[in-house]
Each structure stands twice: as structure tokens, then as C-alpha cells.
Tab-separated table of C-alpha atoms and ligand atoms in Angstrom:
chain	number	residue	atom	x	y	z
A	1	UNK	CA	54.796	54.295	-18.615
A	2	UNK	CA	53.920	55.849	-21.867
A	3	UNK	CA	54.652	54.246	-25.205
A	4	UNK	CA	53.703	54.250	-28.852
A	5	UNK	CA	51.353	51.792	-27.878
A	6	UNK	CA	49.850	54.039	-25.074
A	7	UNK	CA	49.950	54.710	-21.537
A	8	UNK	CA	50.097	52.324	-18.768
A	9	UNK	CA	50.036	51.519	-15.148
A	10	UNK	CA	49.516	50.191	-11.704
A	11	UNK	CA	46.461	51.610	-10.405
A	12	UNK	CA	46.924	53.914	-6.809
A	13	UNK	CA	50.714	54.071	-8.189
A	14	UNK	CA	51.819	55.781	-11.189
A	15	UNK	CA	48.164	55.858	-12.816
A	16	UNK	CA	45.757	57.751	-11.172
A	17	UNK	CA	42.726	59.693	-12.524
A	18	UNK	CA	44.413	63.231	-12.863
A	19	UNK	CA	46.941	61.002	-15.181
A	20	UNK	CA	44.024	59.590	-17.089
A	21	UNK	CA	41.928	63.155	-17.458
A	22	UNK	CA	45.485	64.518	-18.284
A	23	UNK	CA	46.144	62.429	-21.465
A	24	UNK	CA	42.417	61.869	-22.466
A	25	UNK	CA	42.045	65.868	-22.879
A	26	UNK	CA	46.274	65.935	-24.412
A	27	UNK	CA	44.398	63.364	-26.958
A	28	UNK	CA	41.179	65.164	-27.547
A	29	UNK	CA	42.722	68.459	-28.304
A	30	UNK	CA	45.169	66.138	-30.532
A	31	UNK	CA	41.940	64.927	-32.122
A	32	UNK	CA	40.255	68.177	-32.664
A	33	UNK	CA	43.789	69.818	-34.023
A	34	UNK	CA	43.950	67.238	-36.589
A	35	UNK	CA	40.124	66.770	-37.508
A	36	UNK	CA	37.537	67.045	-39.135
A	37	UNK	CA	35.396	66.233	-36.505
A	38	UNK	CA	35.362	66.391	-32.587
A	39	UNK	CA	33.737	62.411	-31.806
A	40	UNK	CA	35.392	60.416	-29.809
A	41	UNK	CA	34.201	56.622	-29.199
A	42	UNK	CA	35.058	55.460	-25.122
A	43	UNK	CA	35.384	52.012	-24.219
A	44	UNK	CA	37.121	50.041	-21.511
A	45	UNK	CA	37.605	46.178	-20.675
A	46	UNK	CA	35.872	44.788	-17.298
A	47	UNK	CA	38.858	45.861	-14.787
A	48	UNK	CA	37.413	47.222	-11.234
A	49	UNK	CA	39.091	50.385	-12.448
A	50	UNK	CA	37.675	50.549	-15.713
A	51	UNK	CA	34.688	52.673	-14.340
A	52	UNK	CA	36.575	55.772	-12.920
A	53	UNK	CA	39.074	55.495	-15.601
A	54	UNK	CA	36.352	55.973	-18.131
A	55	UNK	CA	34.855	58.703	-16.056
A	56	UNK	CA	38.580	60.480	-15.717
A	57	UNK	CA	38.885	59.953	-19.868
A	58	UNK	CA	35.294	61.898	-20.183
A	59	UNK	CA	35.894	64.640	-18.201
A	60	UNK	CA	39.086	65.518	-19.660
A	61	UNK	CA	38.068	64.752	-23.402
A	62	UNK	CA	34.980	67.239	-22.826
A	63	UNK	CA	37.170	69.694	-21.033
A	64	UNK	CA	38.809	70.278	-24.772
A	65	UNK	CA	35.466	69.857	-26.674
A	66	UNK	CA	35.352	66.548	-27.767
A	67	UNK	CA	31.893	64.856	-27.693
A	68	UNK	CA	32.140	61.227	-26.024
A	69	UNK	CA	30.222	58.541	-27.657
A	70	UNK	CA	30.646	55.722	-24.362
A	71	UNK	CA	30.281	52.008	-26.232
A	72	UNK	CA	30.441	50.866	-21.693
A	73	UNK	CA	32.455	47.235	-21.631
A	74	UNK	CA	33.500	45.845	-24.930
A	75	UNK	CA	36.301	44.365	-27.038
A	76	UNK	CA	39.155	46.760	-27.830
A	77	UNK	CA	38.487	45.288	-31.544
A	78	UNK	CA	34.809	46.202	-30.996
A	79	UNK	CA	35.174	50.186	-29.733
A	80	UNK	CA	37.701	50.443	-32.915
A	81	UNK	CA	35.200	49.597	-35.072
A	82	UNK	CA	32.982	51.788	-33.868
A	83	UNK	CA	35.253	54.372	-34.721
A	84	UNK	CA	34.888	53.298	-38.444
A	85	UNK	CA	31.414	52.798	-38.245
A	86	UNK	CA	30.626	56.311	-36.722
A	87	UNK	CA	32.771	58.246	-38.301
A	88	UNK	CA	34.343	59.074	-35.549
A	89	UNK	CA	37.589	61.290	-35.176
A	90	UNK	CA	39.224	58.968	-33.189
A	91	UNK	CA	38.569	55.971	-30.231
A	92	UNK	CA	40.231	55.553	-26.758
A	93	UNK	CA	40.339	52.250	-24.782
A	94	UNK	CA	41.091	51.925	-21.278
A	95	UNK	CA	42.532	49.118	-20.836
A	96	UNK	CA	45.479	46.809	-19.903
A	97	UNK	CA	44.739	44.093	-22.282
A	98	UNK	CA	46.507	40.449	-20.995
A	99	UNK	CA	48.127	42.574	-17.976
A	100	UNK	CA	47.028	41.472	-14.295
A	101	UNK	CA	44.352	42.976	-12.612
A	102	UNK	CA	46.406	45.987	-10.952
A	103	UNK	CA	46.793	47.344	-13.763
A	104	UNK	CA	45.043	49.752	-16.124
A	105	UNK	CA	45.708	51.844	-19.267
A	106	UNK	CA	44.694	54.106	-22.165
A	107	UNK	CA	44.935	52.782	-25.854
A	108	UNK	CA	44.875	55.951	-28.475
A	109	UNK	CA	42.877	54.898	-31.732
A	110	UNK	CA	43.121	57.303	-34.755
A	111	UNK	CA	39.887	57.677	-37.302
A	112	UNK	CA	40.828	54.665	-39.006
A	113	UNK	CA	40.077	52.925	-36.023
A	114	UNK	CA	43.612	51.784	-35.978
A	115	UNK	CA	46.148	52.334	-33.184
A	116	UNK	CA	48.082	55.640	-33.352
A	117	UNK	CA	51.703	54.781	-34.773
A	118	UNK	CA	54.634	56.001	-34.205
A	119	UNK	CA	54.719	59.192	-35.830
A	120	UNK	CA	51.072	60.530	-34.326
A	121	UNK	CA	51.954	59.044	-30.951
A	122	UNK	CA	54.993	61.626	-30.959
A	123	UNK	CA	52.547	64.572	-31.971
A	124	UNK	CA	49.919	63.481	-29.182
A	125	UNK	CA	53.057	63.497	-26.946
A	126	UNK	CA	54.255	67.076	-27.916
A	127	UNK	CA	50.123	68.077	-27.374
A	128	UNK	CA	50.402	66.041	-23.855
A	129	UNK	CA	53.571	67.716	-22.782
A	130	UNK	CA	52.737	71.258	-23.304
A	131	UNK	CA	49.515	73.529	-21.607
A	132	UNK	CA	46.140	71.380	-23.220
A	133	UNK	CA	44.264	73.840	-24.518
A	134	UNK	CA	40.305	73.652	-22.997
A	135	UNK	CA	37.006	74.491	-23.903
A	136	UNK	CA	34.740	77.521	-22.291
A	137	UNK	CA	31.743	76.372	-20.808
A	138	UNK	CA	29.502	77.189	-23.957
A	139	UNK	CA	32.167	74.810	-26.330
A	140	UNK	CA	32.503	71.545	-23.914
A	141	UNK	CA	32.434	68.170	-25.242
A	142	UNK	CA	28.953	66.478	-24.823
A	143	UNK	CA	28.231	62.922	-23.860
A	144	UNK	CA	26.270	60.012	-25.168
A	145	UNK	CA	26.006	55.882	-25.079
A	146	UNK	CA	26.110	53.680	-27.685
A	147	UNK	CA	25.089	50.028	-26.587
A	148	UNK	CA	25.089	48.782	-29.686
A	149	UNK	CA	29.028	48.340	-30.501
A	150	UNK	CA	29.178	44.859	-29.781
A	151	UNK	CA	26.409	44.232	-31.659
A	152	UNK	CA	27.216	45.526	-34.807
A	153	UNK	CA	31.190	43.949	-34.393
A	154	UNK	CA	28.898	40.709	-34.227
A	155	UNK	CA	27.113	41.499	-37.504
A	156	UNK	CA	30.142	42.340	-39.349
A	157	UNK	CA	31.471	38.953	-38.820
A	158	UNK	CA	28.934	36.841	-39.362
A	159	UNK	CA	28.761	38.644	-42.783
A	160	UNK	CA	33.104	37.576	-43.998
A	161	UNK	CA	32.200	36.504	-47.162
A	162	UNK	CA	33.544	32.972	-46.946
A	163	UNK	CA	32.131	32.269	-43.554
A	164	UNK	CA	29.951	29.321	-44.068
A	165	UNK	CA	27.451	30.215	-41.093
A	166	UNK	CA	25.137	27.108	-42.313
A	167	UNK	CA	27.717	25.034	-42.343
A	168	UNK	CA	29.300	25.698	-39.099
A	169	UNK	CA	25.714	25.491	-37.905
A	170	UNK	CA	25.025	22.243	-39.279
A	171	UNK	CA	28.199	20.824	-37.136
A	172	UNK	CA	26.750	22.127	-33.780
A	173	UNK	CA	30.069	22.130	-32.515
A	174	UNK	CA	30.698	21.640	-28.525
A	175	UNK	CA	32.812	24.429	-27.888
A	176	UNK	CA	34.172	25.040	-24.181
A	177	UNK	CA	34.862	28.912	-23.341
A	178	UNK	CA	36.860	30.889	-21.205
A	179	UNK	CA	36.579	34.764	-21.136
A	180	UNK	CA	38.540	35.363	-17.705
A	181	UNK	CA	35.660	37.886	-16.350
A	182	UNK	CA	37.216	40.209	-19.077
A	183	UNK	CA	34.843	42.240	-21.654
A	184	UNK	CA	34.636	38.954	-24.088
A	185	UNK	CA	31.879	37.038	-22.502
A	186	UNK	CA	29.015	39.155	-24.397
A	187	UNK	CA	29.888	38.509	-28.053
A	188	UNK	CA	31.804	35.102	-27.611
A	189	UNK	CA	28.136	34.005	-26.324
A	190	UNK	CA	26.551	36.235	-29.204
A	191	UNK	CA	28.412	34.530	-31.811
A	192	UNK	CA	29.064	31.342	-30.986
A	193	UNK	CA	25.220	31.476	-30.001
A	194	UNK	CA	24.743	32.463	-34.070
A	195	UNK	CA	27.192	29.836	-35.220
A	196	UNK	CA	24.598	26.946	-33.173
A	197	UNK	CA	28.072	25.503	-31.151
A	198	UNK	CA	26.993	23.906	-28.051
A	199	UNK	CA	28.748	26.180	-25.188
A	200	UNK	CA	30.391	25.192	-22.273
A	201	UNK	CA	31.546	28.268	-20.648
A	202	UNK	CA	33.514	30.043	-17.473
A	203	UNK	CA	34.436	33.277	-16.175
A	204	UNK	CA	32.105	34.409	-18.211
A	205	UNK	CA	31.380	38.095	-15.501
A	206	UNK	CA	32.669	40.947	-16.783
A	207	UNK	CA	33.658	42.333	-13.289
A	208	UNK	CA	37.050	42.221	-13.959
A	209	UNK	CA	38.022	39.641	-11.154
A	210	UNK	CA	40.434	37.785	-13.139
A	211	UNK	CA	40.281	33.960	-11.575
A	212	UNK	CA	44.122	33.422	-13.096
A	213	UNK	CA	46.795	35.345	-14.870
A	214	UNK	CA	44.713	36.935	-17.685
A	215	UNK	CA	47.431	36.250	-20.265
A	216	UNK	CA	46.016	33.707	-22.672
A	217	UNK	CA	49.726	31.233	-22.716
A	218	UNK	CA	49.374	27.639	-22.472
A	219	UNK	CA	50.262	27.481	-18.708
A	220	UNK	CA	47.407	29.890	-17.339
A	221	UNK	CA	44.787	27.330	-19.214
A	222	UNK	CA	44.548	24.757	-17.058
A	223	UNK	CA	40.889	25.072	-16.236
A	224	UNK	CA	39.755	25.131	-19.571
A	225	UNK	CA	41.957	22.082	-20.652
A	226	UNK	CA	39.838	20.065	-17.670
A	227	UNK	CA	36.950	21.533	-18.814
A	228	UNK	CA	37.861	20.588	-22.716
A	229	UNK	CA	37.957	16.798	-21.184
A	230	UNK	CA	35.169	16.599	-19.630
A	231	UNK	CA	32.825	18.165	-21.787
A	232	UNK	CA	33.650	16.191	-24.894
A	233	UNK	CA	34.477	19.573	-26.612
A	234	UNK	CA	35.913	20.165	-30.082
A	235	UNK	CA	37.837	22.990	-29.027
A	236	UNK	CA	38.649	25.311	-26.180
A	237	UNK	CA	38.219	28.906	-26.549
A	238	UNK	CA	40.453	31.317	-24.380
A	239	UNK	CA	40.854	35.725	-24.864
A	240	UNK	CA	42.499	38.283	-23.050
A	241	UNK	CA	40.357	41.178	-21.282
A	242	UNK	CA	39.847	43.061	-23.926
A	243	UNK	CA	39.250	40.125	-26.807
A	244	UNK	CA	41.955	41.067	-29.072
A	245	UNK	CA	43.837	37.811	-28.433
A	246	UNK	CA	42.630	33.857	-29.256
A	247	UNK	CA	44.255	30.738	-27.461
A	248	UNK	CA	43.048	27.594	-28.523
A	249	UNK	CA	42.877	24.239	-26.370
A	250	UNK	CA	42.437	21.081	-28.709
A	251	UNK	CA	39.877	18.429	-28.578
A	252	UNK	CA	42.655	16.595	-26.747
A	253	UNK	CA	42.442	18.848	-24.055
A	254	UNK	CA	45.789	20.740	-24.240
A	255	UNK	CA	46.968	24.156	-24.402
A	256	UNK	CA	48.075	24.092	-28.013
A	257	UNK	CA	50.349	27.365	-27.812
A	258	UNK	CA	49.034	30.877	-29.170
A	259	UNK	CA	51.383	30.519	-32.066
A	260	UNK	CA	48.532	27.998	-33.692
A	261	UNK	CA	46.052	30.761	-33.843
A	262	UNK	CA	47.207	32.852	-36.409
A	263	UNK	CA	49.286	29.898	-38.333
A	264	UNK	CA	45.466	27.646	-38.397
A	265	UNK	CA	42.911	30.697	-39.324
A	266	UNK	CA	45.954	31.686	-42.234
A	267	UNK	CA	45.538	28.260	-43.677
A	268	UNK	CA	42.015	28.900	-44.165
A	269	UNK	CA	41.604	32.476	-45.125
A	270	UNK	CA	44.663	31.403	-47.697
A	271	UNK	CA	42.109	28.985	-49.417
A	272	UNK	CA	39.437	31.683	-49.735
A	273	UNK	CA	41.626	34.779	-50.051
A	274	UNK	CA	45.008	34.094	-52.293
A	275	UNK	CA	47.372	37.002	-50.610
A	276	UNK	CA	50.363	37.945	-48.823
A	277	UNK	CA	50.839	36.990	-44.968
A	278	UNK	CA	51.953	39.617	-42.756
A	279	UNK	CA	53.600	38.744	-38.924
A	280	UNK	CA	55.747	40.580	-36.811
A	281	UNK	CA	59.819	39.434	-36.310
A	282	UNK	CA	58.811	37.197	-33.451
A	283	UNK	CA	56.184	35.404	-34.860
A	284	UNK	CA	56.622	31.330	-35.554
A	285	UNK	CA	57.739	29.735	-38.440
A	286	UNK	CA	54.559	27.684	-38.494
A	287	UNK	CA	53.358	30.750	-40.298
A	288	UNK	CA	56.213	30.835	-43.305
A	289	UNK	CA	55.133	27.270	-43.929
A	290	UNK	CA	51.452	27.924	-43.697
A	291	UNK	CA	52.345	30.687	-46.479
A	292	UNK	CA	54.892	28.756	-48.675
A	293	UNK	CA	52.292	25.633	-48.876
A	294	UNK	CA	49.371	27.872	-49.927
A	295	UNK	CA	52.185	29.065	-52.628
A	296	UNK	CA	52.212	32.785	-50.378
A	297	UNK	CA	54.368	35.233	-48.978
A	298	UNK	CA	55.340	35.872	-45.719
A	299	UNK	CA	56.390	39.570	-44.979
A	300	UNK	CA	58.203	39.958	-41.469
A	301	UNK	CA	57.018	43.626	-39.724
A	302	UNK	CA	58.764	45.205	-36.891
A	303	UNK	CA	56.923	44.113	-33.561
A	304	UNK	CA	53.861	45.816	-32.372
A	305	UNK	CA	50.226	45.782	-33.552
A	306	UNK	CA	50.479	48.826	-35.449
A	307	UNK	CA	53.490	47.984	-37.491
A	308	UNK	CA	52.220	44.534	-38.382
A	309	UNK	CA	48.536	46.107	-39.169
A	310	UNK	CA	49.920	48.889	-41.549
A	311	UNK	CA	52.549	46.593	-43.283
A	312	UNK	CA	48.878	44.464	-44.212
A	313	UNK	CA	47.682	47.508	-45.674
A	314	UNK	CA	51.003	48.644	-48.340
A	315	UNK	CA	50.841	44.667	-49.530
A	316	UNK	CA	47.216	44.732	-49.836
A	317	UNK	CA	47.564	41.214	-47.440
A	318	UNK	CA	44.282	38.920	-46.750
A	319	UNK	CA	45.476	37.937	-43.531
A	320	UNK	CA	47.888	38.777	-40.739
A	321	UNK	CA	48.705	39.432	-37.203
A	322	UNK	CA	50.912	38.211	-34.173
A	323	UNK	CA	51.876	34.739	-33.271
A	324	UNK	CA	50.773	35.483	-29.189
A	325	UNK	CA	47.049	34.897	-30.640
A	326	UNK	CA	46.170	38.255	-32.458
A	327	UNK	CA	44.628	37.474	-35.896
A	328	UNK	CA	44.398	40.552	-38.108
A	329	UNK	CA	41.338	39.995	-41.074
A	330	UNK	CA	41.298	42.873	-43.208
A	331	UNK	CA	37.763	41.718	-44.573
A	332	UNK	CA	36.480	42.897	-41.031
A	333	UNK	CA	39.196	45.180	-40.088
A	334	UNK	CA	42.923	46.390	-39.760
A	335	UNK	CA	43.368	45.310	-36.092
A	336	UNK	CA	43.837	41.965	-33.780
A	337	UNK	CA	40.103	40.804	-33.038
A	338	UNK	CA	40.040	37.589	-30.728
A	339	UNK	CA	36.053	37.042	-31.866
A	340	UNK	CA	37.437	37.097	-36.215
A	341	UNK	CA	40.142	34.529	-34.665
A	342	UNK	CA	37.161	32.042	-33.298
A	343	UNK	CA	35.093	32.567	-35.967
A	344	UNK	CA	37.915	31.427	-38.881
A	345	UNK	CA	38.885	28.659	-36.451
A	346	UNK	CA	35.061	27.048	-36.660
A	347	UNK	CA	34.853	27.883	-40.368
A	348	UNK	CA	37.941	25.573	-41.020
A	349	UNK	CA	36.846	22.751	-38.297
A	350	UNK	CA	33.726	23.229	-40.310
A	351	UNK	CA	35.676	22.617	-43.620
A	352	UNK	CA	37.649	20.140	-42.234
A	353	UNK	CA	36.728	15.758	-41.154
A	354	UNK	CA	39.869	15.720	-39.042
A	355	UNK	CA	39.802	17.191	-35.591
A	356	UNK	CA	41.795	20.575	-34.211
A	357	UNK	CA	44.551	18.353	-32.438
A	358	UNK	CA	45.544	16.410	-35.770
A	359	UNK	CA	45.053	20.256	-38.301
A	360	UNK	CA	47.733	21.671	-35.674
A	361	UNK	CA	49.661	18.387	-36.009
A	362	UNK	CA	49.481	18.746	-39.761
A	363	UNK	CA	50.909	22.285	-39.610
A	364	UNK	CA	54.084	21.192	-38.071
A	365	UNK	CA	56.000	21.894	-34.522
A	366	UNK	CA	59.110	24.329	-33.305
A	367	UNK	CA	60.242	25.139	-30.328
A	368	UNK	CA	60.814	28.794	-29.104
A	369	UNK	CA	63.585	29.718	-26.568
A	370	UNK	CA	63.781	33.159	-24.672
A	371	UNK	CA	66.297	33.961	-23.189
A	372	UNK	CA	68.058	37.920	-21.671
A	373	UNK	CA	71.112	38.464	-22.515
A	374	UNK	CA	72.928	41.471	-20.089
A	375	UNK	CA	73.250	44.421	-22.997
A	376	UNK	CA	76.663	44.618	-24.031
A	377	UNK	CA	78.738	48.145	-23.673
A	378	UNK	CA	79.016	48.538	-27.450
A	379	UNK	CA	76.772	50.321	-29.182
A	380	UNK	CA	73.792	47.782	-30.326
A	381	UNK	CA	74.346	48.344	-34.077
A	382	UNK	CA	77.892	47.268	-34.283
A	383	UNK	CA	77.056	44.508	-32.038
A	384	UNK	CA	74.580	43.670	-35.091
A	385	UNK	CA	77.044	44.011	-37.309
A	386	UNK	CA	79.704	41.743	-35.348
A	387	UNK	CA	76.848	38.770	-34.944
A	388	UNK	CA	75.449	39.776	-39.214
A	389	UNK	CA	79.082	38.797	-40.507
A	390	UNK	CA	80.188	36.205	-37.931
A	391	UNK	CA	77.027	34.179	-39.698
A	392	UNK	CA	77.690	35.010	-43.148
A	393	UNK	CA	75.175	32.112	-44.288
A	394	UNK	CA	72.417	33.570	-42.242
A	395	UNK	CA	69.481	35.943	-44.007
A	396	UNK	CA	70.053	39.254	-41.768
A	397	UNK	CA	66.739	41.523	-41.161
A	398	UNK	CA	67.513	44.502	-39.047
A	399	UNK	CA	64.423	46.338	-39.117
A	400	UNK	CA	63.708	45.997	-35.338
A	401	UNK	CA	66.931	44.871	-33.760
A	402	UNK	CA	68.325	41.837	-35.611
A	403	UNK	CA	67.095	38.724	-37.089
A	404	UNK	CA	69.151	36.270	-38.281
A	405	UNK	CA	66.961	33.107	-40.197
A	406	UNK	CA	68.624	30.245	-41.629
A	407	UNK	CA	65.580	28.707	-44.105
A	408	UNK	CA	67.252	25.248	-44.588
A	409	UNK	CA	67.395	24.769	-41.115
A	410	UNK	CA	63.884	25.753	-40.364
A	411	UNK	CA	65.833	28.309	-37.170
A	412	UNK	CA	66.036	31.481	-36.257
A	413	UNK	CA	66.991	34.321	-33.964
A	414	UNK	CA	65.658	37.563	-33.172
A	415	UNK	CA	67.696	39.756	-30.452
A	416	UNK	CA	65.799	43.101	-29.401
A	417	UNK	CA	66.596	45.720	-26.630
A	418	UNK	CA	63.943	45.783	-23.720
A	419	UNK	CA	62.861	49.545	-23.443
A	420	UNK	CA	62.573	49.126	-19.714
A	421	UNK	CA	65.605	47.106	-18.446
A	422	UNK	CA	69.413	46.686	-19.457
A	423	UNK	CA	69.288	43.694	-21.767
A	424	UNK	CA	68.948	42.348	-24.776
A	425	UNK	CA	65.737	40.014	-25.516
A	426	UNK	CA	66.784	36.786	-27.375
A	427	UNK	CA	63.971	34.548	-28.731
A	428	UNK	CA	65.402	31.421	-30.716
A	429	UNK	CA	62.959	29.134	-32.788
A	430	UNK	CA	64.168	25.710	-34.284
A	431	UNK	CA	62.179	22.148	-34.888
A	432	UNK	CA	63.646	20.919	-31.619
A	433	UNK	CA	64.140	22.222	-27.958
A	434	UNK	CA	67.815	21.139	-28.672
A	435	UNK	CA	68.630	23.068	-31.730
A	436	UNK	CA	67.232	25.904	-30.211
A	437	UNK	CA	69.201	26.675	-27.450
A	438	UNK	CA	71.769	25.371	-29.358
A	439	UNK	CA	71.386	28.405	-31.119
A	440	UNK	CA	70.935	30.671	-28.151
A	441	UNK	CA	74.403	28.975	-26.479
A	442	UNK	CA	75.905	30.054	-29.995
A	443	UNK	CA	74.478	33.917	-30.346
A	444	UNK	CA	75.702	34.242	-26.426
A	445	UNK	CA	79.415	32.689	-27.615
A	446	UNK	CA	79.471	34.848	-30.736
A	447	UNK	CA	78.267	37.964	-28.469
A	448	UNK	CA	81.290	40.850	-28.466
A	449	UNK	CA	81.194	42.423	-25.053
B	501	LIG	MG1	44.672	42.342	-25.446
């Protein structure tokens, strides 16, 4: 399955190493034709297939000339900086982020160490369609490793201007830890190591042997919600493989919802760095009134990293991301970075006398609803237009499908084509579980066939 966000699949099915060399050369010669330079950073997440992967990418990124700089395991966040920080011409991942273990993929990272959007995804496409042009022997790529990428994502945290690392010190904070055997367990125990928290930790092996569904939700944390309880901790810490993503379990011991992430570490940064707020059209309303009670904007970008991450950079914001856990600090960088997320959450425990359970409490509570819809036979813009005027009263955003927000109600609606399937995606927030299907029982009634 290729996408702008890159290429993905199960492993011994669709994605096999000829796929991998295939695209990792189509995005090396892609690199070299749109230079200057010819490095290219190499990192993967823990999977089993994470080694041949990485050894498919190499081959084919030297076959066009591309010298490999291989950062081994680490954080998706961490081999994108490492593009900054080298200089590099561009970064690939491999891996399948929150996907189960069967899985694997390639994530394309441009020299800004940002994801490739839409527009350079098409011309890598047009390269990876067509004959890749390789190297002779005396031009191929060469190879070296870089162990230190983790190390210096580390050191550019610690140093966020407003992190009080004394401070956070001074609370030696119990933290309990869950990495899922992904690539996180290295700098979660760096930092939170630096930051003097008093760790509790599990699946902490980066072989890739996920224990659970690797997606960070509230229903796949069960272990670390016991393990919250009976270790007394202040909060539970839970990533994806590849660390872009931060759940948070509260001193109570529950699953708070990934949603609080982004909505808690905005309420801080907002203290220390007045500025717009940028989510995606999905994202929770927890953030809009995180934004309006710091006196901020909320700007709404069309879903996916990328979109979200260069929306932050046209309004100059000082904090963004997605509400599924991915917090987006431009003082570090322009990407999701699950180690930022833990770091801002400790800063404002730090800041704060009142534990994590009774900030989220003070933040507020919705309810989401998803629902699919079957698509309907019209074409999907008028079927916009039917639902925009049959709720005249609603604010209508149709930059990525449809949104329809009523602000005095505290509710919306957001109604998106899948790419993969025939239906329509319907996510419905209100204050209560009621009100929001409510609202998905009236979008289905108001539906034209
Ligand atoms: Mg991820």
C-alpha cells in the first residue's frame, strides 16, 4: 500500500525485500535529483523485520549513490533529527509505527527532516514508477553508523528553554513506563533517568515482540494501569514502536485517552510560549478550550502528520500535533516526538500541586463517536453540500472532507472517505455519549443517498 505517508505492508505478503530495495533506490535517486547532497540517515523501529528491511533499504539506496548514514533502532522523531543535525539530504524509517507486529514499512523524510508531503511524495512516485537510474561500481553509495542519534535527540530536549530540569528533578517523580519492546525503551530510560523520576518500567526489549496491540489507546493499557496502582506512580507512560506517540495513564491508574496528551503539554507550552495551536480535523475539542483559555488560536489542518506539521510552520505556532498522542514542539522540531510529549508532561506536573488525574479533570471531558457510514452513490462533494445547507447554523470546513462544528454546543462532526474501503468515516464529538450519537443518528438521517 503506498501513500503520501509512505509505503506499507504485511511482511512475506505484499512487502518483501525486492519491494523495499525497489523504493529505497526510487527514493535515493529522488534524493540525489533534487540535492545538494547524496546522505541519507537509516533507521528502523525494533520489528523482527526491521533488520533485513534496513539491509534491503541500503542496498538499493547505494545502488543509486546515496551514502547511508545507519542511526540502528531509534525513534522515528530521533532518525529525523538526525537528518537536521547532519545535514543530510534526506532520512528513511522503516517502520510501521502503532501497526501490529506483521507488519512493516518505509517512512520518506525530506532534508528538513520532515515527512515528504504531498506534492514530493507524487515526484518520488513518478521516480519509483519509471527505470531507477543506478550507480557504476566506481559511484555507489557508501555506508556508515551513527550511534549517537538518540543521544543527541536526548540533549536537544533537555535543553527546551522552559524545561525546568531542576525542578522536575527536585520532585523525583515515580513514573511507571511502558515501551511495548518497540525502539523507545533507550531514551525514555535516558531521559527520564536525567529528569531523576523514579522508574518503574516494562517491555522495555527492543526485539520487537510486541506483548499487546502496539497501538497506544486506552484499552491496550491495561498492564500499565495495574502497574500505575501498584507502584504508587504519578503517571503512566505509554509510546508506539517508533516513539512518535504519548499515552498517559493517571495517578489513578486509568487510561486517560490519547486526546489528553496534546490538550495537557498545550496548556503548558501556552504559558511559556504565547502562540497559535495547530491540530488536525479530528482532533478533540479539549484542545480549542485549552487554546481559547490561554486567550489562543486553534487552526484546524487537514489530517496527517505532514499537513498538521507544515500548517505549524505558515502560523509560526509554539505548539501542535494530533489528538491520538503526537505532540509537535517546534522548539525541538517540526514532527510528533513521543519523548518532547513526556518531557512537557513532567515539566507541568512539576509546575503544578495538583495531581495528573485532577489537571485532565480541569481541562474538561467529550465524548467521541465513530461510526462508517456505506458511501453514498452521489458524488461526495454534493453530498457535502446537501449536509453544509441542511445545517445552516453549523461552521462548515471542507478542507479534508467536511466538518461541521457547532461552538455553542461544544459538538462536532467530521465525515471523511476511507482510501481503502467504500465508506464514509464519521467521527462525532459532544460533552456527552448521548449528544454524540445523537449527532451521528442525525448526519445518517440528513444523509442523501
Ligand atoms: Mg508511530
Amino acid at each position: 500500500m503506498v501513500s503520501v505517508s509512505g509505503l506499507r505492508g504485511r511482511v512475506g505478503e505484499g512487502l518483501t525485500p525486492e519491494v523495499i530495495t525497489h523504493f529505497a533506490a526510487a527514493f535515493g535517486a529522488y534524493v540525489l535529483r533534487r540535492g545538494p547532497g547524496k546522505t541519507v540517515v537509516l533507521g528502523r523501529d525494533s520489528r523482527v523485520s526491521g533488520p533485513m528491511f534496513a539491509r534491503a533499504a541500503t542496498a538499493g539506496l547505494q545502488s543509486v549513490g546515496c551514502d547511508v548514514v545507519d542511526v540502528g533502532i531509534a525513534p522515528t522523531p530521533s532518525v529525523q533529527l538526525a537528518v537536521e543535525d547532519l545535514g543530510a539530504a534526506g532520512g528513511l524509517a522503516v517502520t510501521a509505527s502503532h501497526n501490529p507486529i506483521e507488519w512493516n514499512a518505509l517512512k520518506f523524510i525530506g532534508p528538513s527532516g520532515m515527512f515528504l508531503d504531498a506534492q514530493e511524495s507524487a515526484e518520488m512516485r513518478i521516480v519509483a514508477d519509471g527505470e531507477v537510474p543506478r550507480a557504476m561500481w566506481r559511484n555507489l553509495g557508501g555506508w556508515r553508523e551513527d550511534p549517537e542519534a538518540v543521544e543527541r535527540h536526548l540533549r536537544r530536549i533537555l535543553a527546551i528553554p522552559f524545561l525546568d530540569v531542576e525542578r522536575i528533578r527536585q520532585r523525583r517523580f515515580k513514573v511507571a513506563l511502558d515501551c511495548v519492546r518497540g525502539a523507545g525503551g533507550t531514551i525514555f530510560s535516558r531521559l527520564l533517568d536525567e529528569l531523576g523520576c523514579e522508574v518503574t518500567a516494562i517491555n522495555m526489549e527492543a526485539d520487537g515482540l510486541f506483548p499487546r496491540e502496539p497501538e497506544p489507546v486506552a484499552e491496550n493499557l491495561k498492564e500499565l494501569e495495574e502497574l500505575v496502582r501498584t507502584s504508587g506512580a504519578d503517571v503512566g507512560l505509554a509510546t508506539d514502536p517508533d516513539v512518535d506517540r504519548l499515552s498517559l495513564v493517571s495517578d489513578e491508574g486509568r487510561a486517560i485517552g490519547e486526546d489528553y496528551t496534546l490538550a495537557l503539554a498545550a496548556s503548558l507550552v501556552l504559558r511559556h510560549r504565547p502562540g497559535a495551536v495547530v491540530t488536525n480535523l479530528s482532533t478533540s475539542r479539549l484542545l480549542d478550550d485549552v487554546a481559547t483559555a490561554a486567550g489562543r488560536t486553534l487552526v484546524r489542518a487537514p489530517v496527517g502528520e505532514i499537513n498538521v506539521a507544515r500548517r505549524m510552520q505558515a502560523e509560526g505556532a509554539t505548539i501542535g500535533g494530533e489528538g491520538n498522542g503526537g505532540v509537535i514542539l517546534p522548539d525541538v522540531h517540526l514532527t510528533r516526538d513521543a519523548p518532547v510529549a513526556a518531557a512537557l508532561i513532567l515539566q507541568l506536573l512539576a509546575e503544578s500541586d495538583q495531581p495528573l488525574s485532577a489537571l485532565a479533570a480541569a481541562i474538561g471531558r467529550y465524548e467521541i463517536v465513530k461510526e462508517k457510514l456505506p458511501r453514498p452513490s452521489q458524488p461526495l462533494d454534493a453530498v457535502y453540500d446537501a449536509l453544509t445547507a441542511h445545517f445552516p447554523e453549523a461552521e462548515a470546513d471542507r478542507q479534508d472532507g467536511l466538518r461541521l462544528s457547532w461552538a455553542a454546543e461544544r459538538k462536532w462532526a467530521h465525515l471523511r472517505p476511507s482510501g481503502t474501503e467504500p465508506i464514509v468515516r464519521i467521527i462525532c464529538e459532544a460533552p456527552s455519549r448521548d449528544e454524540a450519537v445523537a449527532l451521528v443518528d442525525t448526519l445518517r438521517a440528513a444523509l442523501p443517498a
